[in-house]
mmCIF file of C-alpha atoms in Angstrom:
data_model
loop_
_atom_site.group_PDB
_atom_site.id
_atom_site.type_symbol
_atom_site.label_atom_id
_atom_site.label_comp_id
_atom_site.label_asym_id
_atom_site.label_seq_id
_atom_site.Cartn_x
_atom_site.Cartn_y
_atom_site.Cartn_z
ATOM 1 C CA MET A 1 17.620 10.360 3.261
ATOM 2 C CA LYS A 2 16.259 9.071 -0.048
ATOM 3 C CA MET A 3 18.417 9.452 -3.183
ATOM 4 C CA GLY A 4 17.218 8.811 -6.752
ATOM 5 C CA PRO A 5 16.062 6.622 -8.330
ATOM 6 C CA CYS A 6 18.123 6.604 -11.518
ATOM 7 C CA GLY A 7 16.849 4.756 -14.560
ATOM 8 C CA GLY A 8 13.709 4.430 -16.604
ATOM 9 C CA GLY A 9 10.040 4.888 -15.794
ATOM 10 C CA PHE A 10 8.814 1.366 -16.541
ATOM 11 C CA GLY A 11 8.209 -1.374 -13.981
ATOM 12 C CA ASP A 12 6.507 -1.481 -10.601
ATOM 13 C CA VAL A 13 7.614 0.964 -7.906
ATOM 14 C CA TRP A 14 9.120 -0.646 -4.795
ATOM 15 C CA GLU A 15 10.383 0.769 -1.520
ATOM 16 C CA MET A 16 11.893 -0.510 1.722
ATOM 17 C CA ASP A 17 11.021 0.293 5.294
ATOM 18 C CA VAL A 18 14.494 1.258 6.514
ATOM 19 C CA ARG A 19 13.512 2.083 10.111
ATOM 20 C CA GLY A 20 15.899 0.304 12.475
ATOM 21 C CA ILE A 21 18.270 -0.917 9.741
ATOM 22 C CA ASP A 22 21.842 -0.738 10.964
ATOM 23 C CA ARG A 23 23.718 -2.024 7.930
ATOM 24 C CA ILE A 24 23.699 -4.081 4.755
ATOM 25 C CA VAL A 25 25.232 -7.523 5.325
ATOM 26 C CA LYS A 26 25.050 -8.962 1.798
ATOM 27 C CA LEU A 27 23.918 -7.967 -1.696
ATOM 28 C CA ILE A 28 22.611 -10.546 -4.181
ATOM 29 C CA LEU A 29 22.523 -9.639 -7.883
ATOM 30 C CA TRP A 30 21.441 -11.380 -11.059
ATOM 31 C CA HIS A 31 22.939 -9.929 -14.232
ATOM 32 C CA CYS A 32 23.709 -10.665 -17.866
ATOM 33 C CA GLY A 33 23.128 -8.069 -20.596
ATOM 34 C CA ALA A 34 21.762 -5.760 -17.886
ATOM 35 C CA VAL A 35 20.998 -5.955 -14.168
ATOM 36 C CA ASP A 36 18.113 -8.416 -13.961
ATOM 37 C CA ALA A 37 17.390 -8.398 -10.220
ATOM 38 C CA ILE A 38 18.693 -7.374 -6.808
ATOM 39 C CA SER A 39 18.090 -8.435 -3.218
ATOM 40 C CA MET A 40 19.927 -8.003 0.051
ATOM 41 C CA VAL A 41 20.374 -9.210 3.596
ATOM 42 C CA TYR A 42 20.438 -6.442 6.177
ATOM 43 C CA GLU A 43 20.730 -6.090 9.930
ATOM 44 C CA ARG A 44 17.773 -4.512 11.715
ATOM 45 C CA ASP A 45 17.955 -4.045 15.472
ATOM 46 C CA GLY A 46 20.711 -6.684 15.666
ATOM 47 C CA GLN A 47 18.858 -9.356 13.629
ATOM 48 C CA GLU A 48 19.562 -10.340 10.011
ATOM 49 C CA GLU A 49 16.612 -10.123 7.608
ATOM 50 C CA GLN A 50 16.285 -10.943 3.907
ATOM 51 C CA ALA A 51 14.725 -8.275 1.690
ATOM 52 C CA ARG A 52 12.396 -9.297 -1.093
ATOM 53 C CA GLN A 53 13.861 -9.654 -4.546
ATOM 54 C CA TRP A 54 13.282 -6.899 -7.095
ATOM 55 C CA GLY A 55 13.337 -7.919 -10.760
ATOM 56 C CA LYS A 56 13.484 -11.416 -12.230
ATOM 57 C CA PRO A 57 16.416 -13.667 -11.204
ATOM 58 C CA GLU A 58 17.976 -14.588 -14.533
ATOM 59 C CA GLY A 59 21.564 -14.591 -15.711
ATOM 60 C CA GLU A 60 24.620 -14.915 -13.514
ATOM 61 C CA ARG A 61 24.138 -14.735 -9.735
ATOM 62 C CA SER A 62 26.689 -12.740 -7.725
ATOM 63 C CA GLU A 63 26.916 -12.128 -3.987
ATOM 64 C CA ILE A 64 28.727 -9.296 -2.239
ATOM 65 C CA CYS A 65 29.385 -9.991 1.446
ATOM 66 C CA LEU A 66 30.351 -6.978 3.525
ATOM 67 C CA GLU A 67 32.567 -7.210 6.611
ATOM 68 C CA SER A 68 31.045 -6.149 9.942
ATOM 69 C CA ASP A 69 32.846 -2.779 9.796
ATOM 70 C CA GLU A 70 32.235 -2.256 6.070
ATOM 71 C CA TYR A 71 29.435 -0.175 4.565
ATOM 72 C CA LEU A 72 28.397 1.140 1.149
ATOM 73 C CA THR A 73 29.349 4.724 0.326
ATOM 74 C CA CYS A 74 28.215 4.926 -3.310
ATOM 75 C CA VAL A 75 26.212 3.134 -5.988
ATOM 76 C CA LYS A 76 27.018 4.004 -9.584
ATOM 77 C CA GLY A 77 26.583 2.556 -13.017
ATOM 78 C CA ARG A 78 25.330 3.095 -16.524
ATOM 79 C CA LEU A 79 21.832 3.047 -17.911
ATOM 80 C CA GLY A 80 20.924 0.656 -20.687
ATOM 81 C CA ASN A 81 18.180 0.448 -23.275
ATOM 82 C CA TYR A 82 16.226 -2.741 -23.847
ATOM 83 C CA ALA A 83 13.324 -2.838 -26.314
ATOM 84 C CA GLY A 84 12.995 0.944 -26.114
ATOM 85 C CA CYS A 85 12.937 1.306 -22.330
ATOM 86 C CA PHE A 86 15.676 2.616 -20.073
ATOM 87 C CA LEU A 87 16.948 0.378 -17.287
ATOM 88 C CA VAL A 88 19.979 -0.226 -15.087
ATOM 89 C CA GLY A 89 22.543 -1.635 -17.525
ATOM 90 C CA THR A 90 25.480 -1.850 -15.112
ATOM 91 C CA VAL A 91 25.886 -1.276 -11.409
ATOM 92 C CA THR A 92 28.978 -0.854 -9.228
ATOM 93 C CA PHE A 93 28.973 -0.740 -5.438
ATOM 94 C CA VAL A 94 31.638 1.214 -3.566
ATOM 95 C CA SER A 95 32.299 0.545 0.117
ATOM 96 C CA ASN A 96 34.555 2.225 2.637
ATOM 97 C CA ARG A 97 37.061 -0.547 1.786
ATOM 98 C CA CYS A 98 36.807 -1.456 -1.902
ATOM 99 C CA THR A 99 34.792 -1.452 -5.133
ATOM 100 C CA PHE A 100 32.543 -4.311 -6.313
ATOM 101 C CA GLY A 101 31.656 -4.566 -9.982
ATOM 102 C CA PRO A 102 30.620 -3.503 -12.473
ATOM 103 C CA TYR A 103 27.837 -6.066 -12.838
ATOM 104 C CA GLY A 104 25.793 -6.244 -16.058
ATOM 105 C CA MET A 105 26.609 -4.572 -19.368
ATOM 106 C CA GLY A 106 25.853 -1.196 -20.836
ATOM 107 C CA GLU A 107 27.441 1.877 -22.305
ATOM 108 C CA GLY A 108 24.613 4.326 -21.683
ATOM 109 C CA ALA A 109 24.435 7.469 -19.584
ATOM 110 C CA PRO A 110 26.293 7.224 -16.264
ATOM 111 C CA PHE A 111 24.598 7.661 -12.897
ATOM 112 C CA GLU A 112 26.015 8.011 -9.396
ATOM 113 C CA LEU A 113 24.367 7.963 -5.965
ATOM 114 C CA PRO A 114 27.006 8.921 -3.371
ATOM 115 C CA ALA A 115 26.207 8.699 0.338
ATOM 116 C CA ALA A 116 27.997 12.048 0.949
ATOM 117 C CA GLY A 117 29.301 11.418 4.454
ATOM 118 C CA GLY A 118 26.736 8.743 5.317
ATOM 119 C CA ARG A 119 26.210 5.077 4.523
ATOM 120 C CA ILE A 120 23.742 3.319 2.266
ATOM 121 C CA ILE A 121 21.297 1.161 4.250
ATOM 122 C CA GLY A 122 18.678 0.246 1.637
ATOM 123 C CA PHE A 123 17.285 0.582 -1.863
ATOM 124 C CA HIS A 124 14.167 1.648 -3.741
ATOM 125 C CA GLY A 125 13.315 1.747 -7.428
ATOM 126 C CA ARG A 126 11.259 0.170 -10.187
ATOM 127 C CA SER A 127 11.359 -3.301 -11.681
ATOM 128 C CA GLY A 128 9.498 -5.779 -13.804
ATOM 129 C CA GLY A 129 11.469 -8.501 -15.563
ATOM 130 C CA LEU A 130 14.583 -6.337 -15.175
ATOM 131 C CA LEU A 131 15.834 -3.657 -12.793
ATOM 132 C CA ASN A 132 14.413 -0.506 -14.406
ATOM 133 C CA ALA A 133 15.551 2.064 -11.823
ATOM 134 C CA LEU A 134 17.587 2.069 -8.621
ATOM 135 C CA GLY A 135 17.787 4.528 -5.737
ATOM 136 C CA THR A 136 19.286 4.452 -2.256
ATOM 137 C CA TYR A 137 18.431 5.225 1.346
ATOM 138 C CA VAL A 138 21.293 6.909 3.195
ATOM 139 C CA LYS A 139 21.802 7.031 6.952
ATOM 140 C CA MET A 140 23.882 10.023 7.988
ATOM 141 C CA GLY A 141 26.467 9.937 10.766
#
């Protein structure tokens, strides 16, 4: 199931092929005044794969490593405004065990993408030099 994206309309659209993805292993974020870029390592059919990076890797680099029985249940944050365009100002990841973040800065409109009984297995959105919009793919069950 595809949720979102939340954010602005600028940047290039990107999507993931989530067929066969079992879980997210690690999230990699770059952030400063906003969320600059995101990438992830996921497990597909028992093998770890690195997703491409969306956005430009500037600012502080943070990694979120999930345990083998841990999965994301929600992505939330606040939108920001940079040079007149809306983007992902802050992002927080919630797992079945704990909360990671917020990463970035911003006091704009809040957004929330709950998995509603499922688990988040991937992302889609828009990006250029920054992360303009972020959405999720949810696997139910």
